PDB file of C-alpha atoms in Angstrom:
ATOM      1  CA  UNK P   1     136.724  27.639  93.281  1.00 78.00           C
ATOM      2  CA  UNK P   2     133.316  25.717  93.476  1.00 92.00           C
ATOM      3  CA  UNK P   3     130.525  26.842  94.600  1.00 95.00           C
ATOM      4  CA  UNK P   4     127.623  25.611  96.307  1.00 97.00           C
ATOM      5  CA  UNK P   5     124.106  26.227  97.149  1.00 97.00           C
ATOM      6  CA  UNK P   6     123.070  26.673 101.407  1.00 97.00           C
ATOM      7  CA  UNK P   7     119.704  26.660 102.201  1.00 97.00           C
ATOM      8  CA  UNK P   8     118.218  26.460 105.768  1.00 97.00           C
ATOM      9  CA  UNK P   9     115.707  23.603 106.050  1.00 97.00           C
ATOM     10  CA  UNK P  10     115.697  23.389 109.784  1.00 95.00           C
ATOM     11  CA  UNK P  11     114.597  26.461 112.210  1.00 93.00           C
ATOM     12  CA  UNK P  12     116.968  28.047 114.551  1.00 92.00           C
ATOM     13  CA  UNK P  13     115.177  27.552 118.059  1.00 91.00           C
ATOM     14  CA  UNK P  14     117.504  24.690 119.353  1.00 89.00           C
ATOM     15  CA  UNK P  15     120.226  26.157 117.485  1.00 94.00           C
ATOM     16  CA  UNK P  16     123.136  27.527 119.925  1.00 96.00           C
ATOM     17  CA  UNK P  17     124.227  31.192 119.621  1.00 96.00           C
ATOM     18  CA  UNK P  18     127.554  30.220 118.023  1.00 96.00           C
ATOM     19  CA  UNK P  19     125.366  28.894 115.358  1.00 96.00           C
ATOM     20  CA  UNK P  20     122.473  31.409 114.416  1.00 96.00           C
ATOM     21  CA  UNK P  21     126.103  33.568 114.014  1.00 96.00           C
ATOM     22  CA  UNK P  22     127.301  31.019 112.034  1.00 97.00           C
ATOM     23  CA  UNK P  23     124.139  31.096 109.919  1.00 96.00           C
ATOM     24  CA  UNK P  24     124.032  34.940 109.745  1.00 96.00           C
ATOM     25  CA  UNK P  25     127.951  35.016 108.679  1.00 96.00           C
ATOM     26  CA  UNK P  26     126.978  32.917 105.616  1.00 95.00           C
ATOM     27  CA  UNK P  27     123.908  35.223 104.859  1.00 95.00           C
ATOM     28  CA  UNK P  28     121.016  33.328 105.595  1.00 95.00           C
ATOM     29  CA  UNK P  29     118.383  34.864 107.262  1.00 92.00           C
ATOM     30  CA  UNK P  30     115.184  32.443 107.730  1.00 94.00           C
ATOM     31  CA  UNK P  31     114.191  29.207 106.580  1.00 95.00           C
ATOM     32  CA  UNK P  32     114.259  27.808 103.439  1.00 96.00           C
ATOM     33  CA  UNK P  33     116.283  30.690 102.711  1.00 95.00           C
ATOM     34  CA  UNK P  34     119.698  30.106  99.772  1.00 96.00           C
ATOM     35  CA  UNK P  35     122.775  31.487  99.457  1.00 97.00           C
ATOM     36  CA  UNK P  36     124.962  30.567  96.815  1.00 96.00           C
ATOM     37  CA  UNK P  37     128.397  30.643  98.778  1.00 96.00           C
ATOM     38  CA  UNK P  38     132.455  29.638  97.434  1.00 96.00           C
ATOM     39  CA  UNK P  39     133.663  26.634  98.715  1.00 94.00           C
ATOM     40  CA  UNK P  40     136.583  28.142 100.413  1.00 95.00           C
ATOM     41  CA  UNK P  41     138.431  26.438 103.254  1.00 95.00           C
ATOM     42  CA  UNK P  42     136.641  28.883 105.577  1.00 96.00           C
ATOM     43  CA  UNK P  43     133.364  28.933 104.379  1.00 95.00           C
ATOM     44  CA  UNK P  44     133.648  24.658 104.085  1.00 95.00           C
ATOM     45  CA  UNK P  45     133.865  25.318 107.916  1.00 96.00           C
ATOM     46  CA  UNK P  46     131.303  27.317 108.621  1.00 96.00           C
ATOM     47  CA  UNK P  47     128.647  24.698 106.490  1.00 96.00           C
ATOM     48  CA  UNK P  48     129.859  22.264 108.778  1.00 96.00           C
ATOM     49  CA  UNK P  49     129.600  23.572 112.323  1.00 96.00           C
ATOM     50  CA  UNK P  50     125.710  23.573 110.707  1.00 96.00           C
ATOM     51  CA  UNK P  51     125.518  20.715 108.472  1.00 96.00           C
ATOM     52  CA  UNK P  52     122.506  20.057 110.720  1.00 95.00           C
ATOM     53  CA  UNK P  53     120.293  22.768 110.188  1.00 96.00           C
ATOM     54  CA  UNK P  54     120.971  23.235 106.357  1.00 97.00           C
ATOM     55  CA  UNK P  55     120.884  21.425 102.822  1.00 97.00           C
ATOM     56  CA  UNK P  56     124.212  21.797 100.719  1.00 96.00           C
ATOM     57  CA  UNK P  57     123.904  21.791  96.653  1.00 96.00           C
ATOM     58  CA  UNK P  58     126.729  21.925  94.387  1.00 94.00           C
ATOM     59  CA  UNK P  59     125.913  24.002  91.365  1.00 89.00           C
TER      60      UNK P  59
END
């Protein structure tokens, strides 16, 4: 499996509860916080119910 690199770029405060538990799931605690994270079907998912609040790097 890939893996890629999450970090949050954009703060949480107009972020809905589903997703600051969607960011927490993946590990990330505060901006401009990474998390290196396989690219499982599940996890692929989760980066994209908050493609909007973080910045995705293949490594």
């Amino acid at each position: 499996m890939a893996k890629v690199k999450v970090t949050q770029v954009r703060g949480r405060s107009g972020a809905t509860k589903r997703q600051i538990a969607t960011l927490e799931a993946l590990g990330i605690k505060k901006i401009h916080h990474s998390v290196e994270v396989e690219l499982t079907p599940v996890s692929k998912g989760m980066i994209e119910k908050v493609r909007h609040l973080v910045m995705i790097e293949e490594i």
